Amino acid sequence: MAHELPPLPYPKEALEPHIDALTMEIHHDRHHKAYVDNLNKAIAGNAALEAKPLDALIKDLASVPDNIRGPVRNNGGGHWNHSFFWKLMAPKAGGAPTGRLADAIKAAFGSFADFQAKFEAAGIGRFGSGWAWLVSNGGKLEIVSTANQDNPLMGKAVAGCEGKPVLGVDVWEHAYYLKYQNKRADYLKAIWNVIDWNAVARNL
Ligand code: MN
């Protein structure tokens, strides 16, 4: 069963003015689609890998043959990361988390503002392309970042970190360059306006 590009859960202009429609269109219709297509190409003809759900595939890259491990890591990670990312944003979102997520953030980082500052720093500090993540490690929240399309689910030996992703933010230039150019910090400030904390809380 081939992997499929999931539709955006809202119209491409829904996150304006924080994330512009053209960025969303290119990001989803071209970048995400390319990860899906290239993942399908990489595993074509390998029945065992074709039968694996995406989560299982990226959690066990060691079982992927050497000659396609790189493409599966990059494109499987890209497909997982973007599918996750779209669902964490919504129009008329933003604000602050509540309930159990708010408590966990306060316990781990002191305050929501301290969490935001540390998360932004993780995104700004990622040299080149990658992601900033909030992960749960045995119930404790941590902020990490990964290079390229790596994902904490790939584990420490591959991604340099581990844990269950709770929030992920794309810091590749393709995620922000049309509107924010080289100002990644401005994009990371703006994205708080469209983070859907109810969706994030469901990942706890
Ligand atoms: Mn991206």
Coordinates of C-alpha atoms and ligand atoms in Angstrom, one line a residue:
M1 CA 0.0 0.0 0.0
A2 CA 1.6 3.2 -1.1
H3 CA 2.0 6.1 1.3
E4 CA -0.3 9.1 0.4
L5 CA -0.1 12.8 0.8
P6 CA -2.7 13.8 3.4
P7 CA -4.7 16.9 2.5
L8 CA -4.1 20.1 4.5
P9 CA -6.7 20.2 7.4
Y10 CA -7.6 23.8 6.5
P11 CA -7.4 26.0 3.3
K12 CA -3.9 27.1 2.4
E13 CA -4.7 30.8 3.2
A14 CA -6.2 29.9 6.6
L15 CA -3.0 30.7 8.6
E16 CA -2.6 34.2 7.1
P17 CA -1.1 36.6 7.9
H18 CA 1.3 34.5 10.0
I19 CA 2.0 31.8 7.5
D20 CA 1.2 33.0 4.0
A21 CA -0.9 31.0 1.5
L22 CA 1.9 30.6 -1.2
T23 CA 4.3 29.2 1.4
M24 CA 1.6 26.7 2.5
E25 CA 0.8 25.7 -1.1
I26 CA 4.4 25.1 -2.1
H27 CA 5.3 23.5 1.2
H28 CA 2.4 21.0 1.2
D29 CA 1.8 20.5 -2.6
R30 CA 5.4 20.3 -3.6
H31 CA 7.8 19.7 -0.7
H32 CA 5.6 17.3 1.3
K33 CA 4.4 15.6 -1.9
A34 CA 8.0 15.0 -3.0
Y35 CA 8.8 13.3 0.4
V36 CA 5.8 11.0 -0.1
D37 CA 6.7 10.2 -3.8
N38 CA 10.4 9.6 -3.0
L39 CA 9.6 7.4 0.0
N40 CA 7.3 5.3 -2.2
K41 CA 10.0 5.1 -4.9
A42 CA 12.7 4.1 -2.3
I43 CA 10.7 1.1 -0.9
A44 CA 9.1 0.0 -4.2
G45 CA 9.6 -3.8 -4.6
N46 CA 10.4 -4.4 -0.9
A47 CA 7.2 -6.1 0.2
A48 CA 8.1 -6.0 4.0
L49 CA 8.9 -2.3 4.0
E50 CA 5.8 -1.5 1.8
A51 CA 3.6 -3.2 4.4
K52 CA 5.0 -1.2 7.3
P53 CA 3.1 1.7 8.8
L54 CA 5.1 5.0 8.6
D55 CA 5.7 5.1 12.4
A56 CA 7.1 1.6 12.4
L57 CA 9.3 2.4 9.4
I58 CA 11.0 5.4 10.8
K59 CA 11.4 3.9 14.3
D60 CA 13.4 0.9 12.9
L61 CA 15.7 2.3 10.3
A62 CA 18.2 -0.4 11.2
S63 CA 16.0 -2.9 9.5
V64 CA 16.1 -1.0 6.2
P65 CA 18.7 -2.2 3.7
D66 CA 21.8 -0.1 3.5
N67 CA 21.3 1.0 -0.1
I68 CA 17.9 2.7 0.6
R69 CA 18.3 3.6 4.3
G70 CA 19.3 7.2 3.5
P71 CA 16.3 7.9 1.2
V72 CA 13.9 6.2 3.7
R73 CA 15.3 8.2 6.6
N74 CA 15.0 11.5 4.7
N75 CA 11.7 11.0 2.9
G76 CA 10.0 8.8 5.5
G77 CA 11.1 11.4 8.1
G78 CA 9.9 14.2 5.8
H79 CA 6.5 12.5 5.3
W80 CA 6.0 11.9 9.1
N81 CA 7.2 15.3 10.2
H82 CA 5.0 17.3 7.8
S83 CA 1.9 15.1 8.4
F84 CA 2.4 15.9 12.1
F85 CA 3.2 19.6 11.6
W86 CA 0.0 20.5 9.6
K87 CA -2.2 19.2 12.4
L88 CA -0.5 21.3 15.0
M89 CA -1.6 24.5 13.4
A90 CA -5.0 26.0 12.9
P91 CA -6.7 29.3 12.1
K92 CA -7.9 31.3 15.2
A93 CA -5.5 29.3 17.4
G94 CA -2.5 30.5 19.4
G95 CA -2.8 31.6 23.0
A96 CA -1.4 29.4 25.7
P97 CA -1.9 25.7 26.6
T98 CA -4.2 24.7 29.4
G99 CA -4.7 21.7 31.7
R100 CA -2.3 18.9 31.9
L101 CA -0.1 20.3 29.1
A102 CA 0.2 23.6 30.8
D103 CA 1.2 21.9 34.0
A104 CA 3.8 19.8 32.3
I105 CA 5.3 22.8 30.6
K106 CA 5.4 24.7 33.9
A107 CA 7.0 21.8 35.6
A108 CA 9.7 21.3 33.0
F109 CA 10.5 24.9 32.0
G110 CA 9.2 27.2 34.9
S111 CA 6.7 29.1 32.8
F112 CA 5.1 29.2 29.3
A113 CA 7.2 32.2 28.4
D114 CA 10.4 30.4 29.4
F115 CA 9.3 27.4 27.4
Q116 CA 8.7 29.6 24.3
A117 CA 12.1 31.3 24.6
K118 CA 13.9 28.0 24.9
F119 CA 11.9 26.5 22.0
E120 CA 12.7 29.5 19.8
A121 CA 16.3 29.3 20.7
A122 CA 16.4 25.6 19.7
G123 CA 14.9 26.5 16.3
I124 CA 17.3 29.4 15.8
G125 CA 20.2 27.4 16.9
R126 CA 19.7 24.6 14.4
F127 CA 22.3 25.3 11.8
G128 CA 21.0 24.7 8.3
S129 CA 17.8 22.7 7.9
G130 CA 15.8 20.8 10.5
W131 CA 13.2 20.9 13.2
A132 CA 12.6 22.1 16.8
W133 CA 10.7 19.6 19.0
L134 CA 9.0 19.4 22.3
V135 CA 9.2 15.7 23.2
S136 CA 8.0 13.6 26.1
N137 CA 10.6 11.3 27.6
G138 CA 8.8 9.0 30.1
G139 CA 6.4 11.8 30.8
K140 CA 9.1 14.5 31.2
L141 CA 9.0 17.3 28.6
E142 CA 12.2 18.3 26.8
I143 CA 13.1 20.6 24.0
V144 CA 15.4 19.1 21.3
S145 CA 16.2 19.8 17.7
T146 CA 17.0 17.5 14.7
A147 CA 18.8 18.0 11.4
N148 CA 17.2 17.7 8.0
Q149 CA 14.1 15.4 8.3
D150 CA 15.3 13.4 11.3
N151 CA 12.7 12.7 14.0
P152 CA 13.1 11.9 17.7
L153 CA 11.3 8.6 17.0
M154 CA 14.4 7.5 15.0
G155 CA 16.2 7.4 18.3
K156 CA 19.4 8.8 19.7
A157 CA 21.8 6.9 17.5
V158 CA 20.2 8.3 14.3
A159 CA 18.5 11.6 15.3
G160 CA 20.8 12.6 18.2
C161 CA 17.7 12.7 20.5
E162 CA 14.8 10.6 21.5
G163 CA 11.3 10.8 22.8
K164 CA 7.7 11.0 21.7
P165 CA 7.0 14.2 19.7
V166 CA 4.5 16.5 21.3
L167 CA 5.1 19.6 19.2
G168 CA 7.3 20.0 16.1
V169 CA 8.2 23.1 14.1
D170 CA 9.8 23.1 10.7
V171 CA 12.8 25.4 10.5
W172 CA 13.8 24.7 6.9
E173 CA 14.0 27.9 4.9
H174 CA 11.2 26.6 2.7
A175 CA 8.9 26.9 5.7
Y176 CA 9.3 30.7 6.0
Y177 CA 11.6 32.3 3.4
L178 CA 8.9 33.8 1.1
K179 CA 7.5 35.9 3.9
Y180 CA 10.3 36.1 6.5
Q181 CA 13.4 35.8 4.2
N182 CA 16.4 35.2 6.5
K183 CA 14.6 36.2 9.7
R184 CA 14.0 32.7 11.1
A185 CA 13.5 34.3 14.6
D186 CA 10.5 36.3 13.3
Y187 CA 8.9 33.2 11.9
L188 CA 9.4 31.4 15.2
K189 CA 7.7 34.3 17.0
A190 CA 4.8 34.4 14.5
I191 CA 4.1 30.7 14.6
W192 CA 2.8 30.9 18.1
N193 CA -0.2 32.6 16.7
V194 CA -1.3 29.5 14.8
I195 CA -0.3 26.7 17.2
D196 CA -3.3 24.7 18.2
W197 CA -2.6 23.8 21.8
N198 CA -5.6 21.4 21.9
A199 CA -3.9 19.4 19.1
V200 CA -0.5 19.6 20.9
A201 CA -2.1 18.4 24.1
R202 CA -3.4 15.3 22.4
N203 CA 0.2 14.2 21.7
L204 CA 1.1 14.1 25.4
Ligands
MN1 MN 9.1 21.5 5.4

